[in-house]
Amino acid sequence: MRDLTTWFKAKIRQKQIREERIYSYHSSTEGDKHIHSEVEINKQEIRSIFGNTADLHTIGIRVQGREGMLSYLSSTIDLQMVNQIFMEPLSDLDGTESEIDNDEELERYMQTSFSGKKYVMASTLNQLTWLILSGYVVVCLDGMTRAVALYCPQKSQRAIEEPTTQTVIKGPKEGFTESAEQSITLIRKRIKNPKLRFEPFQLGTETHTSIYLAYIEGIINPAILQEVRKRIQSIHTNAVFDSGMIEEFITDKTMTPFPLVFNTERPDTTAANLISGKAMIIVDGSPFVLSMPATLNDFFQISEDYYQPFMMATFIRFIRYIAFLIALIMPAAYVAIITYHHELLPTPLMISIMAQRESIPFPAVVEVLIMEFTFEILREAGIRMPRAVGMTVSVVGGLVIGQAAVEAGIISSIMVIIVALTAIASFVSPVYSFSMAARLLRFGLVILAASLGLYGVMLGLFFMVGHLNSLRSFGIPYLSPMAPFILEDQKDVILRLPVFSMKKRPTSNQPADVIKQPNAHSPTPPQKEGT
Amino acid sequence: MGYTRVIKLLLLCCVFTFMTTGCWDRKELNEISLISGIAIDKGENKKYKLSAETVNITELSPKTKGGETPSVVYTQEGDTISELVQKMNTGLSRKLILSHMSVVVISEEIAKSSLMEFLDYMDRYREVRNDFNLVVAKGVKAEEILTVLYPFQKISTLKLKVQLNTLQDEWGGDPDVRLKDFIQALVSKGRSPVAVALTVSGTKHIQNSTDIMKHPIPPSLITVPGMAVFDKEKLVGYLPLEGVRVYLWTQNKLRHTSLSVPCSKDKYINVFVYNSSTNVKARGKNDVPHIQLNIKVETILDGTQCGADLSKHSSYVDYERKAADFIRAEVLATIKKVQKDFGTDIFGFGDHMHLQDPAYFHKVSDRWQEAFKKANIEVKVDARIRRSGLDTKSFLQQLPPR
C-alpha cells in the first residue's frame, strides 16, 4: 500500500514538473527588452531572436540623414508593396529639411507621410518580434527608442473556388479558402450590416493562429455568445491548424458520435446561420467555418433547400432523413430478419434470399461485417490515394466487392445490394461529419442485431435516442425543436414551408430578436378589372 | 464517485446479460428448411399421420435450378402434430420452420371423425402465421395434395396459395377461410365453419414425379371442386363451386364474378360483377327466424347471345331484371340446400341474429341449428348494368337475315 502511495506521489510530482516546464517555456521573458537607441544593438537582438533563419532580412537604410535598419521576414511581406507605398515616401523626404530628433517627431513625421496607411509604433523588442511575424516591415532609426512597423502582408492565397465537400446545383458556388480574411470578406459581402461583428482571438501557444468569432449583435442570444467566448478563452493548446481542432475544445461532450458543432465551407450557409442567431468561428488556415449552437436537424438541411421550390425541398429533406435511417439500420435489420425473424418476409422474397444464401459459408453477420469493413477500407483508400492511382481503387474495389465475391460464392448478391445502398445512403447527409455517426453506430447495431434480433436493434435505437436527448449544444437541446417540441419551428424542420410563411426566426437557437420578416406575404397575381 | 461507479458497473452487467442470453433462437438461412405445407391424415397405428412438404430452395431459383425435385415430402405417424413437426428430422436434414407454411391439408377422414383438436397447436404455436389456407382433401388422401407439382410455382402448395387467392379474387371460388376464421366459427353459437375442398384430377400413377411438369396438358392437377361444410368440427358434406360463390355473397366478401344469365331458350347474357355488397337483416318473428339478404351488384355486360338493342334503356332494364332473378334463384337454392341437406348455419346468420335481435337469439341460441333449418330466407337483389363494353350495338343485330 505504501508503495502505491509513493508511486502516486512520484507520478504527481512528475506531472507538476512537466507542467512547470511547459508554462516556463511559454511565458519566457526573452525579448521583453526596450528598443535600444543604437540600431546595431537592435539588429543583433533581432538576429538572436530569429536565429539565422533564411527569410529574415535586416537591411541598413538612411532616413532624414539618420542611419537606420529595415527588418522583415520575406515570407510574410509583400516586397513590392513595401517599395511602392513605404520606401518611396521615405526616400523622397530624404532631401528635405525636416529633422527627426526624438520619438515624438518621428511619430509626427510618420503621421504626415503615411496618413491612411497602416503602421504601428513599437517600443519593445517583444512587440517587434510579433510585428515581424505578422507581416510588418520594421524600421528602426538610430537614436530612437521606438520603431515604426509598416503593414504590408503577403497576399498568398488560393483563388475562391467551388466548395469541394458541400456542393449545390442551384445557388452560390463560392467557397471559403484557407485565408480567414478572405472568409470574412465573403461573409461581409453577403451581410451588409453594421451589427455584424468579428471578434479576434489568438490561439496556440506555438502557432499563434488568428481566429475570429462572428455574430450579429442584436440577433444572437447574449448568453450563448458569452458562453462561446468563454469556451474559446479557456482553450489551452499549442497549435491550431484547422477548425476541427477548435471543435473538440469547445464541444459540450466529446464521448458522442454525433457532431455538436456544425461546420460549413459555404459563405451563404454561414450568412444564413448568422442571420438565424448563431455564432460562427473562423479559423485562419481552414476553409471550414464552425457554427454553434447546432441541433440534429441542422445536419439534414442545406442552403439549397431555400433556393428551390418548397415542395421539392421538402421532398429532398424527407429523402435525407430516410437515407440516414437506411445508413443506420439497414444492415442491422437485414441481419436480424435473416437470422431471427424469417416470418417477416413474404414467401417469394424468402425463397429468393434463401436460394442465394444456400452456398454461403459464413453466417449472415460475418458476411455483413466483411462487406462493411471492405467498404470502409475502400472508402478510406479512395480518399487518401494519390489522384493518379485513384482509378485503380475504384476498379479493383468495384470488381472485388461487386462481382468476384458473389461469383466465388463467399458473399450473396443481396448482401452487395444492402451494403451498396447503405454506402450510398450514408453520403446523402449534406455535412460529412454527420454521416460518421451513422457509420460508427451501424457496427454496434449489427452486433446487437446478430445477438438479439430486431429486439436488439430496437434496444440500440432506444439507447441512441436517449443519448441524443441527453446532448446539448451550447445549452440548446440537440433534438430541438423535436424534443422539446416547438410547434412554431416545425415550418422548417422536416417540412420546408414557403419562405414567406416563416415570419419568425427558429426559436430553438433562442435568438434575442425573434421577428424575422413580419410583413412577408405570399404573391398575389394582379386582379383583372371587373372580376 | 464510487457509488455511481458501482451503479454503472451493475448497469453494464445488465447489458451483458442481454448479450449473453442472445442467439439462442438464431437460425441461419442455410441451416433451415421452409415447410411450405403440411397434410394431416389419419394414422394407421397412431392418431395422426403428418406429411410435411419442404422446399428444395436451389430448385426454385432460376439461377441454380438443376432439374431435381423442388420439394421433398416426408411422412410419419404420431399422436400430436407438435411432436411430429419437431421429429421430422428422422427423415429430413435441416431444422424446419413453419412460418412460411401456406397450406394445411386435412383429410376427409380426419374431418369426418372430428379430429380437429390439432388446431389448438396451430393457434398456439408462435411460428405459425394466420395466413395459410385450410383445405380439405376430397376423395384423396391429404398427402397426395402435396405431391402434385406444377411448372410455374413448382411446389404444389405454393401453386395452391396463388391459385386459391386468384380464384377467390376473380370468380369467387374460394371461401377465403383462415385459421382464425375457422376457430371463430367453431366456437360461435351462430355459425359453423367451412373450408375449401381440393381434389386431384387426372391419372394418379404419374403424380409423384417431376415429369409431371413436362407435359403441356398436366397428367394430374389439383382442382377445386367446391367447399367442405362442417357441422362444428365434423365434416358433413360438400357444396359445389356455385355454392362457394353464394357463401361469399352472404359474407359480403365477393369481389368479382361472372354470371351466365339465360335470356331466352339456350341463349345467355354474360355479366361481369365488379362490385357487390350484401346487407343481412335478421329478425325473429313468431319464433321463426327471418333472414333478409339485400344484395347490390354492379356489373358490366361482357357479352350477349340474345342481341337486344343496347341503345335502348328498356333492354338494360330487362337484362338487369334477368340478372337479379338469376342471382336470387342461385342464392336461394344454395341456402335452401344447406338448410335441407346439412342443417348447419355456415353463413353465420346466427351471428347476425345475435347482433340484430339478441332477445330472440338468446331464446334459441342453444338450438340455433334447428331454428336455422326452419328459417325464412328472403333475398332481394338489385343488379345494375353500368357499362356494355366497347360496343353498344352487337354484330348479332346486324347479321343479314338468312
PDB file of N, CA and C in Angstrom, chain A residues 198-260:
ATOM      1  N   PHE A 198     -16.899  40.740 -35.939  1.00  0.00           N
ATOM      2  CA  PHE A 198     -15.879  39.686 -35.947  1.00  0.00           C
ATOM      3  C   PHE A 198     -14.937  39.946 -34.792  1.00  0.00           C
ATOM      4  N   GLU A 199     -15.002  39.136 -33.774  1.00  0.00           N
ATOM      5  CA  GLU A 199     -14.119  39.334 -32.620  1.00  0.00           C
ATOM      6  C   GLU A 199     -12.854  38.526 -32.814  1.00  0.00           C
ATOM      7  N   PRO A 200     -11.675  39.183 -32.758  1.00  0.00           N
ATOM      8  CA  PRO A 200     -10.444  38.428 -32.986  1.00  0.00           C
ATOM      9  C   PRO A 200      -9.951  37.731 -31.715  1.00  0.00           C
ATOM     10  N   PHE A 201      -9.434  36.543 -31.888  1.00  0.00           N
ATOM     11  CA  PHE A 201      -8.753  35.824 -30.798  1.00  0.00           C
ATOM     12  C   PHE A 201      -7.469  35.269 -31.382  1.00  0.00           C
ATOM     13  N   GLN A 202      -6.540  34.935 -30.491  1.00  0.00           N
ATOM     14  CA  GLN A 202      -5.333  34.294 -30.968  1.00  0.00           C
ATOM     15  C   GLN A 202      -5.128  33.027 -30.160  1.00  0.00           C
ATOM     16  N   LEU A 203      -4.983  31.910 -30.826  1.00  0.00           N
ATOM     17  CA  LEU A 203      -4.883  30.639 -30.125  1.00  0.00           C
ATOM     18  C   LEU A 203      -3.645  29.876 -30.558  1.00  0.00           C
ATOM     19  N   GLY A 204      -3.158  29.057 -29.654  1.00  0.00           N
ATOM     20  CA  GLY A 204      -1.987  28.240 -29.974  1.00  0.00           C
ATOM     21  C   GLY A 204      -0.749  28.896 -29.428  1.00  0.00           C
ATOM     22  N   THR A 205      -0.181  28.323 -28.368  1.00  0.00           N
ATOM     23  CA  THR A 205       0.985  28.969 -27.765  1.00  0.00           C
ATOM     24  C   THR A 205       2.178  28.909 -28.693  1.00  0.00           C
ATOM     25  N   GLU A 206       2.165  28.024 -29.646  1.00  0.00           N
ATOM     26  CA  GLU A 206       3.295  27.955 -30.574  1.00  0.00           C
ATOM     27  C   GLU A 206       2.962  28.472 -31.964  1.00  0.00           C
ATOM     28  N   THR A 207       1.692  28.348 -32.366  1.00  0.00           N
ATOM     29  CA  THR A 207       1.361  28.765 -33.737  1.00  0.00           C
ATOM     30  C   THR A 207       0.768  30.168 -33.793  1.00  0.00           C
ATOM     31  N   HIS A 208       0.185  30.644 -32.695  1.00  0.00           N
ATOM     32  CA  HIS A 208      -0.447  31.963 -32.666  1.00  0.00           C
ATOM     33  C   HIS A 208      -1.373  32.159 -33.847  1.00  0.00           C
ATOM     34  N   THR A 209      -2.331  31.279 -33.970  1.00  0.00           N
ATOM     35  CA  THR A 209      -3.273  31.335 -35.088  1.00  0.00           C
ATOM     36  C   THR A 209      -4.380  32.323 -34.775  1.00  0.00           C
ATOM     37  N   SER A 210      -4.732  33.133 -35.758  1.00  0.00           N
ATOM     38  CA  SER A 210      -5.838  34.061 -35.524  1.00  0.00           C
ATOM     39  C   SER A 210      -7.134  33.326 -35.761  1.00  0.00           C
ATOM     40  N   ILE A 211      -8.063  33.489 -34.851  1.00  0.00           N
ATOM     41  CA  ILE A 211      -9.402  33.001 -35.116  1.00  0.00           C
ATOM     42  C   ILE A 211     -10.372  34.127 -34.839  1.00  0.00           C
ATOM     43  N   TYR A 212     -11.522  34.080 -35.493  1.00  0.00           N
ATOM     44  CA  TYR A 212     -12.488  35.162 -35.373  1.00  0.00           C
ATOM     45  C   TYR A 212     -13.837  34.577 -34.975  1.00  0.00           C
ATOM     46  N   LEU A 213     -14.443  35.255 -34.021  1.00  0.00           N
ATOM     47  CA  LEU A 213     -15.793  34.867 -33.617  1.00  0.00           C
ATOM     48  C   LEU A 213     -16.766  35.818 -34.284  1.00  0.00           C
ATOM     49  N   ALA A 214     -17.609  35.280 -35.160  1.00  0.00           N
ATOM     50  CA  ALA A 214     -18.532  36.127 -35.911  1.00  0.00           C
ATOM     51  C   ALA A 214     -19.939  35.955 -35.373  1.00  0.00           C
ATOM     52  N   TYR A 215     -20.664  37.064 -35.293  1.00  0.00           N
ATOM     53  CA  TYR A 215     -22.062  37.005 -34.842  1.00  0.00           C
ATOM     54  C   TYR A 215     -22.725  38.295 -35.232  1.00  0.00           C
ATOM     55  N   ILE A 216     -24.024  38.337 -35.130  1.00  0.00           N
ATOM     56  CA  ILE A 216     -24.737  39.588 -35.375  1.00  0.00           C
ATOM     57  C   ILE A 216     -25.314  40.070 -34.060  1.00  0.00           C
ATOM     58  N   GLU A 217     -24.820  41.205 -33.649  1.00  0.00           N
ATOM     59  CA  GLU A 217     -25.260  41.798 -32.397  1.00  0.00           C
ATOM     60  C   GLU A 217     -26.759  42.097 -32.508  1.00  0.00           C
ATOM     61  N   GLY A 218     -27.496  41.743 -31.462  1.00  0.00           N
ATOM     62  CA  GLY A 218     -28.930  42.041 -31.501  1.00  0.00           C
ATOM     63  C   GLY A 218     -29.758  40.859 -31.952  1.00  0.00           C
ATOM     64  N   ILE A 219     -29.142  39.925 -32.664  1.00  0.00           N
ATOM     65  CA  ILE A 219     -29.884  38.726 -33.038  1.00  0.00           C
ATOM     66  C   ILE A 219     -29.452  37.564 -32.155  1.00  0.00           C
ATOM     67  N   ILE A 220     -28.163  37.437 -31.972  1.00  0.00           N
ATOM     68  CA  ILE A 220     -27.678  36.307 -31.179  1.00  0.00           C
ATOM     69  C   ILE A 220     -28.060  36.504 -29.716  1.00  0.00           C
ATOM     70  N   ASN A 221     -28.343  35.392 -29.084  1.00  0.00           N
ATOM     71  CA  ASN A 221     -28.642  35.415 -27.663  1.00  0.00           C
ATOM     72  C   ASN A 221     -27.352  35.735 -26.888  1.00  0.00           C
ATOM     73  N   PRO A 222     -27.343  36.818 -26.090  1.00  0.00           N
ATOM     74  CA  PRO A 222     -26.087  37.227 -25.425  1.00  0.00           C
ATOM     75  C   PRO A 222     -25.516  36.141 -24.521  1.00  0.00           C
ATOM     76  N   ALA A 223     -26.387  35.352 -23.930  1.00  0.00           N
ATOM     77  CA  ALA A 223     -25.888  34.311 -23.030  1.00  0.00           C
ATOM     78  C   ALA A 223     -25.100  33.266 -23.812  1.00  0.00           C
ATOM     79  N   ILE A 224     -25.626  32.909 -24.979  1.00  0.00           N
ATOM     80  CA  ILE A 224     -24.915  31.929 -25.804  1.00  0.00           C
ATOM     81  C   ILE A 224     -23.592  32.510 -26.280  1.00  0.00           C
ATOM     82  N   LEU A 225     -23.632  33.783 -26.689  1.00  0.00           N
ATOM     83  CA  LEU A 225     -22.417  34.439 -27.167  1.00  0.00           C
ATOM     84  C   LEU A 225     -21.352  34.439 -26.070  1.00  0.00           C
ATOM     85  N   GLN A 226     -21.795  34.768 -24.845  1.00  0.00           N
ATOM     86  CA  GLN A 226     -20.855  34.810 -23.728  1.00  0.00           C
ATOM     87  C   GLN A 226     -20.254  33.422 -23.482  1.00  0.00           C
ATOM     88  N   GLU A 227     -21.108  32.394 -23.639  1.00  0.00           N
ATOM     89  CA  GLU A 227     -20.653  31.021 -23.422  1.00  0.00           C
ATOM     90  C   GLU A 227     -19.594  30.647 -24.466  1.00  0.00           C
ATOM     91  N   VAL A 228     -19.856  31.041 -25.736  1.00  0.00           N
ATOM     92  CA  VAL A 228     -18.896  30.736 -26.791  1.00  0.00           C
ATOM     93  C   VAL A 228     -17.567  31.419 -26.511  1.00  0.00           C
ATOM     94  N   ARG A 229     -17.665  32.702 -26.135  1.00  0.00           N
ATOM     95  CA  ARG A 229     -16.466  33.479 -25.823  1.00  0.00           C
ATOM     96  C   ARG A 229     -15.664  32.796 -24.715  1.00  0.00           C
ATOM     97  N   LYS A 230     -16.411  32.412 -23.675  1.00  0.00           N
ATOM     98  CA  LYS A 230     -15.762  31.805 -22.511  1.00  0.00           C
ATOM     99  C   LYS A 230     -15.032  30.532 -22.935  1.00  0.00           C
ATOM    100  N   ARG A 231     -15.694  29.742 -23.779  1.00  0.00           N
ATOM    101  CA  ARG A 231     -15.071  28.476 -24.158  1.00  0.00           C
ATOM    102  C   ARG A 231     -13.841  28.700 -25.033  1.00  0.00           C
ATOM    103  N   ILE A 232     -13.896  29.730 -25.897  1.00  0.00           N
ATOM    104  CA  ILE A 232     -12.724  29.999 -26.724  1.00  0.00           C
ATOM    105  C   ILE A 232     -11.568  30.440 -25.841  1.00  0.00           C
ATOM    106  N   GLN A 233     -11.902  31.311 -24.853  1.00  0.00           N
ATOM    107  CA  GLN A 233     -10.835  31.818 -23.996  1.00  0.00           C
ATOM    108  C   GLN A 233     -10.224  30.728 -23.130  1.00  0.00           C
ATOM    109  N   SER A 234     -10.988  29.704 -22.848  1.00  0.00           N
ATOM    110  CA  SER A 234     -10.438  28.677 -21.965  1.00  0.00           C
ATOM    111  C   SER A 234      -9.705  27.584 -22.730  1.00  0.00           C
ATOM    112  N   ILE A 235      -9.514  27.784 -24.056  1.00  0.00           N
ATOM    113  CA  ILE A 235      -8.744  26.787 -24.806  1.00  0.00           C
ATOM    114  C   ILE A 235      -7.259  26.967 -24.501  1.00  0.00           C
ATOM    115  N   HIS A 236      -6.587  25.931 -24.085  1.00  0.00           N
ATOM    116  CA  HIS A 236      -5.133  25.992 -23.911  1.00  0.00           C
ATOM    117  C   HIS A 236      -4.537  24.946 -24.818  1.00  0.00           C
ATOM    118  N   THR A 237      -4.026  25.385 -25.922  1.00  0.00           N
ATOM    119  CA  THR A 237      -3.445  24.431 -26.851  1.00  0.00           C
ATOM    120  C   THR A 237      -2.185  25.028 -27.431  1.00  0.00           C
ATOM    121  N   ASN A 238      -1.353  24.189 -27.957  1.00  0.00           N
ATOM    122  CA  ASN A 238      -0.117  24.742 -28.503  1.00  0.00           C
ATOM    123  C   ASN A 238      -0.246  25.052 -29.984  1.00  0.00           C
ATOM    124  N   ALA A 239      -1.154  24.355 -30.662  1.00  0.00           N
ATOM    125  CA  ALA A 239      -1.207  24.554 -32.106  1.00  0.00           C
ATOM    126  C   ALA A 239      -2.635  24.404 -32.606  1.00  0.00           C
ATOM    127  N   VAL A 240      -3.006  25.235 -33.556  1.00  0.00           N
ATOM    128  CA  VAL A 240      -4.295  25.122 -34.225  1.00  0.00           C
ATOM    129  C   VAL A 240      -4.042  25.140 -35.722  1.00  0.00           C
ATOM    130  N   PHE A 241      -4.406  24.062 -36.395  1.00  0.00           N
ATOM    131  CA  PHE A 241      -4.216  24.035 -37.846  1.00  0.00           C
ATOM    132  C   PHE A 241      -5.543  23.995 -38.598  1.00  0.00           C
ATOM    133  N   ASP A 242      -6.592  23.620 -37.885  1.00  0.00           N
ATOM    134  CA  ASP A 242      -7.876  23.530 -38.578  1.00  0.00           C
ATOM    135  C   ASP A 242      -8.982  23.751 -37.563  1.00  0.00           C
ATOM    136  N   SER A 243     -10.137  24.145 -38.070  1.00  0.00           N
ATOM    137  CA  SER A 243     -11.243  24.416 -37.159  1.00  0.00           C
ATOM    138  C   SER A 243     -11.671  23.163 -36.406  1.00  0.00           C
ATOM    139  N   GLY A 244     -11.375  21.998 -36.992  1.00  0.00           N
ATOM    140  CA  GLY A 244     -11.717  20.756 -36.320  1.00  0.00           C
ATOM    141  C   GLY A 244     -11.031  20.634 -34.971  1.00  0.00           C
ATOM    142  N   MET A 245      -9.827  21.258 -34.852  1.00  0.00           N
ATOM    143  CA  MET A 245      -9.103  21.176 -33.578  1.00  0.00           C
ATOM    144  C   MET A 245      -9.765  22.052 -32.530  1.00  0.00           C
ATOM    145  N   ILE A 246     -10.361  23.151 -32.987  1.00  0.00           N
ATOM    146  CA  ILE A 246     -11.100  24.021 -32.067  1.00  0.00           C
ATOM    147  C   ILE A 246     -12.362  23.292 -31.610  1.00  0.00           C
ATOM    148  N   GLU A 247     -12.984  22.604 -32.572  1.00  0.00           N
ATOM    149  CA  GLU A 247     -14.270  21.946 -32.333  1.00  0.00           C
ATOM    150  C   GLU A 247     -14.202  21.057 -31.095  1.00  0.00           C
ATOM    151  N   GLU A 248     -13.130  20.267 -31.010  1.00  0.00           N
ATOM    152  CA  GLU A 248     -13.043  19.342 -29.879  1.00  0.00           C
ATOM    153  C   GLU A 248     -12.894  20.067 -28.555  1.00  0.00           C
ATOM    154  N   PHE A 249     -12.331  21.278 -28.597  1.00  0.00           N
ATOM    155  CA  PHE A 249     -12.141  22.009 -27.348  1.00  0.00           C
ATOM    156  C   PHE A 249     -13.427  22.631 -26.859  1.00  0.00           C
ATOM    157  N   ILE A 250     -14.305  23.022 -27.773  1.00  0.00           N
ATOM    158  CA  ILE A 250     -15.466  23.793 -27.331  1.00  0.00           C
ATOM    159  C   ILE A 250     -16.750  22.979 -27.304  1.00  0.00           C
ATOM    160  N   THR A 251     -16.722  21.751 -27.815  1.00  0.00           N
ATOM    161  CA  THR A 251     -17.958  20.984 -27.865  1.00  0.00           C
ATOM    162  C   THR A 251     -18.382  20.566 -26.457  1.00  0.00           C
ATOM    163  N   ASP A 252     -19.705  20.412 -26.264  1.00  0.00           N
ATOM    164  CA  ASP A 252     -20.235  20.138 -24.925  1.00  0.00           C
ATOM    165  C   ASP A 252     -19.825  18.771 -24.424  1.00  0.00           C
ATOM    166  N   LYS A 253     -19.723  17.824 -25.366  1.00  0.00           N
ATOM    167  CA  LYS A 253     -19.473  16.443 -24.960  1.00  0.00           C
ATOM    168  C   LYS A 253     -18.659  15.803 -26.068  1.00  0.00           C
ATOM    169  N   THR A 254     -17.588  15.135 -25.691  1.00  0.00           N
ATOM    170  CA  THR A 254     -16.792  14.513 -26.748  1.00  0.00           C
ATOM    171  C   THR A 254     -17.099  13.033 -26.878  1.00  0.00           C
ATOM    172  N   MET A 255     -17.685  12.416 -25.820  1.00  0.00           N
ATOM    173  CA  MET A 255     -17.998  10.997 -25.900  1.00  0.00           C
ATOM    174  C   MET A 255     -19.322  10.794 -26.627  1.00  0.00           C
ATOM    175  N   THR A 256     -19.365  11.213 -27.871  1.00  0.00           N
ATOM    176  CA  THR A 256     -20.576  11.016 -28.650  1.00  0.00           C
ATOM    177  C   THR A 256     -20.194  10.923 -30.111  1.00  0.00           C
ATOM    178  N   PRO A 257     -20.847  10.075 -30.868  1.00  0.00           N
ATOM    179  CA  PRO A 257     -20.530  10.030 -32.302  1.00  0.00           C
ATOM    180  C   PRO A 257     -21.161  11.183 -33.072  1.00  0.00           C
ATOM    181  N   PHE A 258     -22.056  11.920 -32.422  1.00  0.00           N
ATOM    182  CA  PHE A 258     -22.753  12.982 -33.147  1.00  0.00           C
ATOM    183  C   PHE A 258     -22.007  14.301 -33.019  1.00  0.00           C
ATOM    184  N   PRO A 259     -21.843  15.032 -34.100  1.00  0.00           N
ATOM    185  CA  PRO A 259     -21.169  16.328 -34.011  1.00  0.00           C
ATOM    186  C   PRO A 259     -22.077  17.349 -33.334  1.00  0.00           C
ATOM    187  N   LEU A 260     -21.556  18.036 -32.343  1.00  0.00           N
ATOM    188  CA  LEU A 260     -22.359  19.047 -31.647  1.00  0.00           C
ATOM    189  C   LEU A 260     -22.064  20.448 -32.148  1.00  0.00           C
TER     190      LEU A 260
END
